[in-house]
Coordinates of C-alpha atoms and ligand atoms in Angstrom, one line a residue:
X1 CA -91.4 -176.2 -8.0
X2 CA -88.8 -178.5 -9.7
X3 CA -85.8 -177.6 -11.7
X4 CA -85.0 -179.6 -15.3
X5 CA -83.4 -182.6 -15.3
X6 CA -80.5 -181.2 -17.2
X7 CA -79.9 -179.2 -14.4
X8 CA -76.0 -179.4 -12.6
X9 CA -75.8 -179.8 -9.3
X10 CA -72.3 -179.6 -8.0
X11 CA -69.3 -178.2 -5.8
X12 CA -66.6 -175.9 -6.2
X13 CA -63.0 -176.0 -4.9
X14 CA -59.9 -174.5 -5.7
X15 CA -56.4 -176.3 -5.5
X16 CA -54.9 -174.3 -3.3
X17 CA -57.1 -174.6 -0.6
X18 CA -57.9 -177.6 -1.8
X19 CA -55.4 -179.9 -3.3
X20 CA -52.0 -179.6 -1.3
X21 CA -49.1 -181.6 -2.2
X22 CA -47.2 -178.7 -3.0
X23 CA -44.1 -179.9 -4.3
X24 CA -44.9 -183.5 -5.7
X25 CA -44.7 -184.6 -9.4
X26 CA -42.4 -182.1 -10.4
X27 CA -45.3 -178.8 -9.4
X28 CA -43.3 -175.5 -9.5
X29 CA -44.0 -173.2 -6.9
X30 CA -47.3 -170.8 -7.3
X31 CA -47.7 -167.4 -6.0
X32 CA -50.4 -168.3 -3.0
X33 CA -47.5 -170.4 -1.6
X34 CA -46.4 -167.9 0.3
X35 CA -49.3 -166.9 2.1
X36 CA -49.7 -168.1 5.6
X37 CA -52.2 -168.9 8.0
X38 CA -54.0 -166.2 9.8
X39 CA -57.7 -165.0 10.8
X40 CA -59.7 -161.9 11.1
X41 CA -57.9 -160.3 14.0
X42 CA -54.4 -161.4 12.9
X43 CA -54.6 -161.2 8.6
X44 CA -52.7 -164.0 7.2
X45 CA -49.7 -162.6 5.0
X46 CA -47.2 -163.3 1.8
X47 CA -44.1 -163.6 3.6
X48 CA -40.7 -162.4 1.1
X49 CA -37.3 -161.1 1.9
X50 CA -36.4 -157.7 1.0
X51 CA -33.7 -156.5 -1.4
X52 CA -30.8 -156.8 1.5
X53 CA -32.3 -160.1 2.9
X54 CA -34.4 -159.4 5.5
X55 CA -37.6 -160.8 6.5
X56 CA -40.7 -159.3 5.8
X57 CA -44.6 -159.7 5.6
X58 CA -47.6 -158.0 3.9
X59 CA -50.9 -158.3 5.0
X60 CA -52.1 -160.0 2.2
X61 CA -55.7 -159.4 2.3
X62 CA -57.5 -160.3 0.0
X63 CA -59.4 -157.9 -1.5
X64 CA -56.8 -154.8 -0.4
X65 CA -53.8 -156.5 -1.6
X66 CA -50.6 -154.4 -1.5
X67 CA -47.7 -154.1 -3.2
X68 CA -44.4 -155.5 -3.0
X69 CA -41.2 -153.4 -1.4
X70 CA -38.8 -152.6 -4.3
X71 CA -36.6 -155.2 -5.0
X72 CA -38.1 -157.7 -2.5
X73 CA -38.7 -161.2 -3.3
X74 CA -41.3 -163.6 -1.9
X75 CA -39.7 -166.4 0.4
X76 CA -40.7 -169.4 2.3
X77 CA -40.2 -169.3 6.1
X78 CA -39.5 -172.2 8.7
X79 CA -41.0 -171.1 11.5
X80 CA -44.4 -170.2 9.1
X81 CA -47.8 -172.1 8.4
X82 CA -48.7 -172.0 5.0
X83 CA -51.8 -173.4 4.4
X84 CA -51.3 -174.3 0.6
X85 CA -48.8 -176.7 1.4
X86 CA -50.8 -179.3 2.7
X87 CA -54.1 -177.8 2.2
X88 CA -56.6 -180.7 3.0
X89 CA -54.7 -183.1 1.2
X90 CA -57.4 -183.6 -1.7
X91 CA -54.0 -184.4 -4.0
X92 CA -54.1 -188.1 -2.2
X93 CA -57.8 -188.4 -1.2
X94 CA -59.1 -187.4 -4.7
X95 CA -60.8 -190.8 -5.2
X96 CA -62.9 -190.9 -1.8
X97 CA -63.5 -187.1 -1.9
X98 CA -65.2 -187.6 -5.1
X99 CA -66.9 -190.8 -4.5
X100 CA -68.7 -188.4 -1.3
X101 CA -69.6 -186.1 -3.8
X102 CA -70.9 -188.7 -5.9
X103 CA -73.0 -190.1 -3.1
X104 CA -75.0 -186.5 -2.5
X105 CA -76.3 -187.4 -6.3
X106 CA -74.0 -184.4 -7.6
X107 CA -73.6 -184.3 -11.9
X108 CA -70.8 -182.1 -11.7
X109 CA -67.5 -181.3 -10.0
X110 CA -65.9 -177.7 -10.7
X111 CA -62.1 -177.9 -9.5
X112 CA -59.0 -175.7 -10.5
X113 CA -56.2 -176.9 -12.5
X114 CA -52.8 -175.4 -11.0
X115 CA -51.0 -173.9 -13.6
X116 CA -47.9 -175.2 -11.8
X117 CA -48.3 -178.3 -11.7
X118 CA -48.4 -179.1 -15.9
X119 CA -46.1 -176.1 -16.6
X120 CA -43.6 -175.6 -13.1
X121 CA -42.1 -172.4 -14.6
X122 CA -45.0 -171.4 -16.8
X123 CA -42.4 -171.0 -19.3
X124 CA -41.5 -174.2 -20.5
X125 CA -42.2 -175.7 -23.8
X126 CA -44.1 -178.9 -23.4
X127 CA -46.1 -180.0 -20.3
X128 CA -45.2 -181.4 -17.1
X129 CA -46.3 -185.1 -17.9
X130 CA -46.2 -185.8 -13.9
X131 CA -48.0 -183.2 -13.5
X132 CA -51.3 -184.2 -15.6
X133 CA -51.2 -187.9 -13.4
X134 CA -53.6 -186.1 -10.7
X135 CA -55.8 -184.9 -12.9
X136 CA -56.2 -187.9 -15.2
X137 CA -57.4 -189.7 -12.2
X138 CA -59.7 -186.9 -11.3
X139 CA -61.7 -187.1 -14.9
X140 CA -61.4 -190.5 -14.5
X141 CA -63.1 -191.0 -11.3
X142 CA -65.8 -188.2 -12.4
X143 CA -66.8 -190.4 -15.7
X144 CA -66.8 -193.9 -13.1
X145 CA -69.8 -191.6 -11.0
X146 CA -70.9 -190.3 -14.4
X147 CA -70.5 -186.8 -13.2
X148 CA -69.8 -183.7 -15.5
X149 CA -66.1 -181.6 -15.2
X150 CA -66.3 -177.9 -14.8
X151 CA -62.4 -176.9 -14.4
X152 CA -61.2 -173.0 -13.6
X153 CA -58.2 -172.9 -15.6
X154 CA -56.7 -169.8 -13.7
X155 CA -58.0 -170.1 -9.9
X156 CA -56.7 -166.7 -8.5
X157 CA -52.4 -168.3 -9.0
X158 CA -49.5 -168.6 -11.1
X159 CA -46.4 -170.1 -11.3
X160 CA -44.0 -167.4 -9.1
X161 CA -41.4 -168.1 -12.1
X162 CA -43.5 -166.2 -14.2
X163 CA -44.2 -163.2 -11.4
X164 CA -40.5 -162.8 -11.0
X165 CA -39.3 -163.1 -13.9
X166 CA -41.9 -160.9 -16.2
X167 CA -44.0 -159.0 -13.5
X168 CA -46.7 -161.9 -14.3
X169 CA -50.0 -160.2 -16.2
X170 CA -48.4 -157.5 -16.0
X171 CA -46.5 -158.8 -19.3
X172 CA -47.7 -159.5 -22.6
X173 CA -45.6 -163.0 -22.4
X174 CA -47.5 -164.1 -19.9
X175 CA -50.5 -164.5 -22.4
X176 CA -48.7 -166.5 -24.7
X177 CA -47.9 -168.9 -21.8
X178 CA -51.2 -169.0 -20.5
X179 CA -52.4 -169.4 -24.1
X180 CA -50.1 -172.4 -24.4
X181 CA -51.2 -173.9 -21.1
X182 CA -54.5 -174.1 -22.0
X183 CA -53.8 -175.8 -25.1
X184 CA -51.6 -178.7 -23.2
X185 CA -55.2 -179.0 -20.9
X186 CA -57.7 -178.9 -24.0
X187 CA -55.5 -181.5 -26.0
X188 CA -55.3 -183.6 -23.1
X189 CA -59.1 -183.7 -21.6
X190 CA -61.3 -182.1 -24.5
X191 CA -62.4 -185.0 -25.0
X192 CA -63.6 -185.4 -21.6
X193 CA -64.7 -181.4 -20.7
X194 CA -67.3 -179.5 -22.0
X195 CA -67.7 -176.5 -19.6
X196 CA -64.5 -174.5 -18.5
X197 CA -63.9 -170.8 -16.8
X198 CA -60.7 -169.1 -18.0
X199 CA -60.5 -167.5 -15.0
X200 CA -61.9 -167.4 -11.2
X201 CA -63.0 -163.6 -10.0
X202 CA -61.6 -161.5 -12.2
X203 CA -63.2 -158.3 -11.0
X204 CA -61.9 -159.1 -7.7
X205 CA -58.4 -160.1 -7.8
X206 CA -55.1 -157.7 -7.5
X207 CA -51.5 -157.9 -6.5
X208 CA -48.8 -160.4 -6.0
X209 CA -50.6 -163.3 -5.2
X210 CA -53.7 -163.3 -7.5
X211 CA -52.2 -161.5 -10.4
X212 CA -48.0 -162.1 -10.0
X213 CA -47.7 -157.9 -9.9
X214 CA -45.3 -156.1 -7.6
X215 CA -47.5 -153.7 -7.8
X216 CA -51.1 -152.7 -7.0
X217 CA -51.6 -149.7 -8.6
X218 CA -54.6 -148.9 -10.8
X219 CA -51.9 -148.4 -13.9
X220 CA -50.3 -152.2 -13.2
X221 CA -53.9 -153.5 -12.7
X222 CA -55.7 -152.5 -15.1
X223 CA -53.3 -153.0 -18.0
X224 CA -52.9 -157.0 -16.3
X225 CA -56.3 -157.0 -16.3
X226 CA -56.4 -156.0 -19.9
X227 CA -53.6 -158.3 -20.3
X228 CA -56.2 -161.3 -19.0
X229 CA -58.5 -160.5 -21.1
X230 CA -56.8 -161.3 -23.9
X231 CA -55.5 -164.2 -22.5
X232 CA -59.2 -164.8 -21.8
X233 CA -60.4 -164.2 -25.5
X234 CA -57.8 -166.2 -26.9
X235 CA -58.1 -169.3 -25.1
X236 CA -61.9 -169.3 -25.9
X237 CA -61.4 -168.9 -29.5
X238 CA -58.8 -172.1 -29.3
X239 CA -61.2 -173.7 -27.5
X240 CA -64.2 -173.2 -29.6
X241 CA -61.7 -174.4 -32.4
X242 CA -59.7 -177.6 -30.6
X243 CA -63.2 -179.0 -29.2
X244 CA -65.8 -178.2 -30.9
X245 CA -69.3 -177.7 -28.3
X246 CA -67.2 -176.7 -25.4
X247 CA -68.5 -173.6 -23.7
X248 CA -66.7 -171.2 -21.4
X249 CA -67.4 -169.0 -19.2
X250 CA -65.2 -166.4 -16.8
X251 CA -66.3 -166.7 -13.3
X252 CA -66.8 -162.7 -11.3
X253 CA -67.3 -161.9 -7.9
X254 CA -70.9 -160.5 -8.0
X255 CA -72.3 -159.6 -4.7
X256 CA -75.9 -157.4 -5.1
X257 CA -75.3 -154.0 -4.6
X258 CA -77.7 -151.4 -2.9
X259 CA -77.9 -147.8 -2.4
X260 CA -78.2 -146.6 1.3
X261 CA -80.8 -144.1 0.3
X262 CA -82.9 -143.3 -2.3
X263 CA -81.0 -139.5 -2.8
X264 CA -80.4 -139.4 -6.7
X265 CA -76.6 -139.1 -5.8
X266 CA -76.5 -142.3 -3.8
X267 CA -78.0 -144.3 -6.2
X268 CA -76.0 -143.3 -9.1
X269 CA -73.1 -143.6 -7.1
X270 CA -74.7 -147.6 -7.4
X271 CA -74.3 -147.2 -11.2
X272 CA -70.9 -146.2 -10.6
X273 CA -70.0 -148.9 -8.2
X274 CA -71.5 -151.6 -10.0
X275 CA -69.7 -151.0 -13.4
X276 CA -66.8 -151.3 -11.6
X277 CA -68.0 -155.0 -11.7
X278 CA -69.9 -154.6 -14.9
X279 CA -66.1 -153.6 -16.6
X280 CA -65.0 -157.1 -16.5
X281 CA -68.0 -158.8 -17.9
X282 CA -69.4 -156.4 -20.1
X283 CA -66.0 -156.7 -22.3
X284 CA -65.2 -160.1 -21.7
X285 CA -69.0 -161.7 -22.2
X286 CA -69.8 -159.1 -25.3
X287 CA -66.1 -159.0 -26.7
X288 CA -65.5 -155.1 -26.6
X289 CA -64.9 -152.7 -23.6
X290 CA -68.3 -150.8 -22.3
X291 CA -69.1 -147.3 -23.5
X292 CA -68.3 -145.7 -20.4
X293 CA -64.7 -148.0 -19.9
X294 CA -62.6 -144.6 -20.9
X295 CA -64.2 -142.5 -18.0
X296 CA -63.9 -145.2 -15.4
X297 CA -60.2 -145.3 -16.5
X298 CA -59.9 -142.0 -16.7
X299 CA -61.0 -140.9 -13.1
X300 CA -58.5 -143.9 -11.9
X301 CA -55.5 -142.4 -13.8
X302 CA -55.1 -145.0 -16.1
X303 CA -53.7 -145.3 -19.5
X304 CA -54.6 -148.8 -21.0
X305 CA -51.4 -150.0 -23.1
X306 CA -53.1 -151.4 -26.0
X307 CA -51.8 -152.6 -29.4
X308 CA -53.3 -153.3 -32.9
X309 CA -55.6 -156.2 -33.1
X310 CA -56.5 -156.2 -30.0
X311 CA -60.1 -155.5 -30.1
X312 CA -60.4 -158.4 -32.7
X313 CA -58.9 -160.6 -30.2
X314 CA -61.5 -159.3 -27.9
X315 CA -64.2 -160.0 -30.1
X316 CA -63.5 -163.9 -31.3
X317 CA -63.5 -164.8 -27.9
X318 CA -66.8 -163.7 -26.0
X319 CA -68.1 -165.7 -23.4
X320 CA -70.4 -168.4 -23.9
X321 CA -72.3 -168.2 -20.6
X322 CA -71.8 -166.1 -17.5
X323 CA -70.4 -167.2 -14.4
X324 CA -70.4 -165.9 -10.8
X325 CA -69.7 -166.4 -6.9
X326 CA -72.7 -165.0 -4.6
X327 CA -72.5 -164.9 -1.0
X328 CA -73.8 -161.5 0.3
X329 CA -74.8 -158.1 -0.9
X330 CA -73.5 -154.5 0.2
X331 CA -74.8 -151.0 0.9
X332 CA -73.1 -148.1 -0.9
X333 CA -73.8 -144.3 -0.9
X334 CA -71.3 -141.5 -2.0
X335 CA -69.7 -141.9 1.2
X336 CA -68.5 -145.2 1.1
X337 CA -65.2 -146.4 0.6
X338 CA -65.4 -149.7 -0.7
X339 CA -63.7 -152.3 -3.0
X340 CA -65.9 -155.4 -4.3
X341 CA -66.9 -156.4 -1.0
X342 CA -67.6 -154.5 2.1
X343 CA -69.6 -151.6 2.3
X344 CA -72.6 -149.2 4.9
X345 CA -74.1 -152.0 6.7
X346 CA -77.4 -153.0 5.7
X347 CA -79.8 -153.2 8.9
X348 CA -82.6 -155.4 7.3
X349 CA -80.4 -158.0 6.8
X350 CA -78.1 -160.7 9.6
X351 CA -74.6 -161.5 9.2
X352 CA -73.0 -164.3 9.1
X353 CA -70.1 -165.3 11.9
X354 CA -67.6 -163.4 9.3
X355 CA -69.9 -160.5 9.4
X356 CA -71.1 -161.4 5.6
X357 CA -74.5 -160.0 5.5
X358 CA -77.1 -162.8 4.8
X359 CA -79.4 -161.8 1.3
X360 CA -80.6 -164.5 -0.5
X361 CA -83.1 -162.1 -2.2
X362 CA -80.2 -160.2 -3.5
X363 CA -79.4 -163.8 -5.3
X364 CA -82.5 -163.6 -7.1
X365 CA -82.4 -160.1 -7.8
X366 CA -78.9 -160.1 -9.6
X367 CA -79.7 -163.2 -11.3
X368 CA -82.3 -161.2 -12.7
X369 CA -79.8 -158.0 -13.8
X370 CA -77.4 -160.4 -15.6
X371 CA -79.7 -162.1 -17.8
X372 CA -81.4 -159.2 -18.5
X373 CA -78.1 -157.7 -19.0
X374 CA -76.4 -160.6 -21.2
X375 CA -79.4 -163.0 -22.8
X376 CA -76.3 -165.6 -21.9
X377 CA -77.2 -169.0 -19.9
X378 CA -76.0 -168.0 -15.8
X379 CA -74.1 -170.7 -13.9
X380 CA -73.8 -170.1 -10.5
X381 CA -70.3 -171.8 -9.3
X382 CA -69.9 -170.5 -5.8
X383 CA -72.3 -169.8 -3.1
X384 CA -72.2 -170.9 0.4
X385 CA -71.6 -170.2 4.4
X386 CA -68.6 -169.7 5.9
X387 CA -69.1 -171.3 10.1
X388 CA -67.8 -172.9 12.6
X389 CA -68.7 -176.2 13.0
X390 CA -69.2 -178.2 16.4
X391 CA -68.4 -181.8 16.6
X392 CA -70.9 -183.6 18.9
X393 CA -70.0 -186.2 21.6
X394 CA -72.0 -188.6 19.3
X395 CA -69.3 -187.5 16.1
X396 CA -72.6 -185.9 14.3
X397 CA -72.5 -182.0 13.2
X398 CA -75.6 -180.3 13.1
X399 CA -75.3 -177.6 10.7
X400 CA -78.8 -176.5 10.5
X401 CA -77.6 -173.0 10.2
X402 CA -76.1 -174.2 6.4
X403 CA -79.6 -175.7 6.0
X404 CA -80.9 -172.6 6.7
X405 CA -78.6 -170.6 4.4
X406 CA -78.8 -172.7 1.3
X407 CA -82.6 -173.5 1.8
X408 CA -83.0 -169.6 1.1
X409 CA -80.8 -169.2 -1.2
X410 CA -81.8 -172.2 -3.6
X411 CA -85.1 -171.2 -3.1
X412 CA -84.3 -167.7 -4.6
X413 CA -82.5 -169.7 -7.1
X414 CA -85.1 -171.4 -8.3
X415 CA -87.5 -168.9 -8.8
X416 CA -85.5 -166.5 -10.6
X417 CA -85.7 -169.6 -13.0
X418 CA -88.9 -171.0 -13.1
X419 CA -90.9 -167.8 -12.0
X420 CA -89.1 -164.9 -13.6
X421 CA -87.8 -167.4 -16.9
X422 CA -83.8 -166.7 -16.1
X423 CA -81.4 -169.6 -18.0
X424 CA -79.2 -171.3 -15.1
X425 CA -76.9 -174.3 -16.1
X426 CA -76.2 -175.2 -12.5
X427 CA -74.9 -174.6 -9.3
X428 CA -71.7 -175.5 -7.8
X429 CA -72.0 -174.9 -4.1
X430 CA -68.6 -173.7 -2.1
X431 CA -67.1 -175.6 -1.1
X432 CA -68.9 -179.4 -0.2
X433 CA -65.9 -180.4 1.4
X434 CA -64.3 -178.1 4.7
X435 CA -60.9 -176.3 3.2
X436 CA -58.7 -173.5 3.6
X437 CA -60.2 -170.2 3.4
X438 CA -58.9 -167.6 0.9
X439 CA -59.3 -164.2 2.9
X440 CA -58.5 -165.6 6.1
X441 CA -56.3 -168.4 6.0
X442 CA -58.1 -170.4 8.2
X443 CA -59.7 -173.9 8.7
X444 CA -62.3 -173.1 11.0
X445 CA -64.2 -170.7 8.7
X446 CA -66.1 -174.3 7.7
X447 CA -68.8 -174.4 4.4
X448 CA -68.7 -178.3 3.7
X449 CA -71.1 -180.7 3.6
X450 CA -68.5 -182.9 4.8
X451 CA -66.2 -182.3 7.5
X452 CA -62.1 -182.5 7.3
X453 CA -60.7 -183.3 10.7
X454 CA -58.4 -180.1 10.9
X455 CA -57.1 -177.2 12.4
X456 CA -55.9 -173.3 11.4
X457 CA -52.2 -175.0 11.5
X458 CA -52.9 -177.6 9.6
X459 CA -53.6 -180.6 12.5
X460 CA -55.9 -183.3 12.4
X461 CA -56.4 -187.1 10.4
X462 CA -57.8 -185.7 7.7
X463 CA -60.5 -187.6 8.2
X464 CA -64.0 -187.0 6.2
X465 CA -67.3 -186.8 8.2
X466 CA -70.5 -186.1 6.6
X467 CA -72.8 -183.8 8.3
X468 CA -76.2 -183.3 8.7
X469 CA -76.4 -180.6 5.6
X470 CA -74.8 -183.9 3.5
X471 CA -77.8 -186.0 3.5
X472 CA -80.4 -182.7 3.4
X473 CA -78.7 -181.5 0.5
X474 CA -78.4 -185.1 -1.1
X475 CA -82.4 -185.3 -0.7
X476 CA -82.3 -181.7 -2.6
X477 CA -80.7 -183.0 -5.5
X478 CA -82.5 -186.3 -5.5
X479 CA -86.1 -183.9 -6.0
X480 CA -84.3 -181.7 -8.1
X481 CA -85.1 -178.8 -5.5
X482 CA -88.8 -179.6 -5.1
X483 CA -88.1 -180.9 -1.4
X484 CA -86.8 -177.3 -1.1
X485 CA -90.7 -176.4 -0.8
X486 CA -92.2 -179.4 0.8
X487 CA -90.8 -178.1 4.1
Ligands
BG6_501 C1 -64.2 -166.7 -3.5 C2 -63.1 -167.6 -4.0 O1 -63.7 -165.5 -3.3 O2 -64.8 -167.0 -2.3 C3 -62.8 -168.8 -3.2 O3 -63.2 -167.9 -5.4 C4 -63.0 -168.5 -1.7 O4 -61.5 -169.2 -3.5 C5 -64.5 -168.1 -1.5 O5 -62.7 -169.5 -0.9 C6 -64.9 -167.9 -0.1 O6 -64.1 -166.9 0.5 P1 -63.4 -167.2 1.9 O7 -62.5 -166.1 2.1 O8 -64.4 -167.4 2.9 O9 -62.6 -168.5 1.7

């Protein structure tokens, strides 16, 4: 079995984890700069001072985000890691980074753009020239390896101006800044970018630092979220009209989703669960809100502030192709209490050292449900495992277990396209080179193919090691996936 030449094979990475250089070329300040370090037993946090100045924290999990004391401000801390700030330094490594990536045989890159960095306040009127230097050199040294762009636009951040000073999506201003972001990147690199994502997990993001709320109530959210996707529609519709062949997607969280029993009630409760999901593509990919969008809203006690012409907004700017992160399914049944992630444990299936249950079946299967669902091209831009990684006394790593993880779930990839006829653009594994994790804050919780000499508080060279998955995954390519089977 053999994929199409045409096929992308790439990695994902996101500049916060990612990039660093926090405060060079004239970058404002974003909202994830205030998270610290942390790890499963101690959650990492977004540190802020409260209306009469004192310090204060709040666990800023990830996917059970809360909200902000009244009158508190977010606020930067001496004697505090935060991981963003240096990240793995990718801002000053950019050219070997790429030039590894290159050498696995990848034909596309996806990154995020910080907002930031081209606008500091997210309100100015013309771009941060600085701040575009970085990226010129990446689409530079993409073309010199002759491999494709695919940039998130909105990677979970904003610029913290625009959280303070409007509420961030929570304001209809917000769009029009976003709006006139995106224009500063598509006149600038049209020329040189076909596929972009508006925005990274937008089913799964809430609260201060994903979203620039003080609050994380079903009211603020869902009209921010409504607010994104205008933001969403009308950058498409620019870009369809600034660079014409440029396709975009919106990238969602999408784990599979069981039901613990077959009891009718358990597996409607599925249904339910899953449009949760369904919510954000359904109106973002088909350009109008799902039939059953008013009950959802209604059983959260939420009134979506809408305003004339939005529903024609919605509909010029429908997805070209849908996008999604896949790294484990979850068990519901009318008991469970359960956001995107998490869920009953499933007892057919192993977990992974962050207790992710392992399902690369569950790849296949949704892959399946979303063509089915959409009859729009797939791109899968993140999928990968999260381990610790062992340096041997001979400086090899030997992550067989990745091997292991991404054999099954390439496999499952591939034939949900060549056996069941699914469209897949590509795959952009997370993340090919070690960086900070987003739910933990740490540096141990590894999923490269190449290995950053680092630690959770940031030390280490730096250096970048190959391991063994770097030369399996570099034969993977090189068949384009048939080596996946000749094993
Ligand atoms: C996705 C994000 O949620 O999953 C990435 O888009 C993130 O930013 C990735 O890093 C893996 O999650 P984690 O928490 O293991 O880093």
């Amino acid at each position: 079995m053999q994929l199409s030449n045409n096929f992308l094979w790439g990695g994902a990475t996101a500049d916060f984890q990612f990039d660093g250089a926090y405060q060079e070329d004239g970058r404002g300040l974003s909202t994830h700069d205030f998270e610290t370090d942390g790890s499963v037993q101690h959650p990492r946090c977004n540190t802020f001072k409260t209306a009469d100045g004192q310090f204060g924290e709040l666990p800023s999990s990830f996917f059970a985000p809360d909200s902000l004391p009244d009158g508190a401000e977010p606020c930067l801390y001496e004697d505090r890691y935060y991981p963003s700030h240096k990240a793995v330094d990718h801002y000053h490594r950019y050219k070997e980074d790429i030039a590894l990536l290159a050498g696995m045989g990848m034909n596309v890159y996806r990154f995020s753009i910080c907002w930031s960095r081209i606008f500091p306040t997210g309100d100015e009127l013309e771009p941060n020239e600085a701040g575009f230097r970085f990226y010129d050199g990446i689409f530079a040294e993409l073309e010199k390896h002759g491999m494709q762009p695919l940039v998130t636009i909105h990677h979970d951040e904003l610029p913290v101006a625009l959280a303070l000073k409007y509420d961030g999506w929570s304001s209809r201003h917000t769009i029009d800044c976003y709006v006139r972001y995106c224009k500063a990147l598509f006149e600038r690199y049209g020329k040189r970018c076909k596929y972009w994502l508006t925005f990274n997990e937008i089913n799964a993001v809430r609260g201060f630092a994903a979203c620039g709320t003080h609050k994380c109530d079903n009211q603020t959210h869902y009209n921010a979220v409504h607010n994104m996707f205008l933001a969403s529609a009308r950058a498409v519709k620019l870009g369809h009209e600034m660079m014409p062949g440029s396709m975009f997607g919106a990238m969602y969280a999408m784990s599979e989703l069981y039901p613990a029993t077959c009891k009718p009630e358990d597996v409607f409760t599925r249904l339910q669960k899953r449009r949760e999901s369904y919510y954000f593509i359904d109106t973002m990919a088909r350009g109008y809100y799902p039939s059953y969008a008013a009950d959802l809203l209604a059983r959260r006690g939420v009134t979506l502030h809408t305003e004339p012409g939005d529903d024609a907004i919605l509909a010029a700017g429908a997805l070209d192709y849908v996008s999604f992160s896949y790294y484990r399914s979850n068990v519901c049944s009318t008991e469970t209490r359960m956001n995107v992630i998490g869920g009953d444990p499933n007892p057919y299936l192993e977990l992974t050292p962050w207790g992710w249950p392992i399902d690369p079946l569950g790849l296949r299967f949704l892959m399946n449900e979303l063509w089915d669902r959409y009859q729009k091209p797939l791109f899968i831009v993140e999928n990968g495992l999260g381990a610790v990684d062992k340096v041997e006394e001979d400086g090899s790593i030997q992550d067989d277990y990745r091997i292991a993880f991404l054999k099954d779930h390439l496999r499952a990839m591939m034939e949900a396209i060549a056996t069941d006829g699914v469209q897949c653009l590509g795959y952009t594994m997370w993340a090919p080179i070690d960086l900070v994790s987003l739910s933990t804050g740490e540096m141990k919780k590894r999923y490269g193919f190449i290995y950053v000499d680092m630690d959770d508080k940031g030390n280490g060279t730096l250096e970048r090691k190959p391991k063994k998955s770097y030369y399996w995954m570099k034969d993977v390519i090189a068949s384009n996936g048939e080596k996946l089977w000749a094993e």
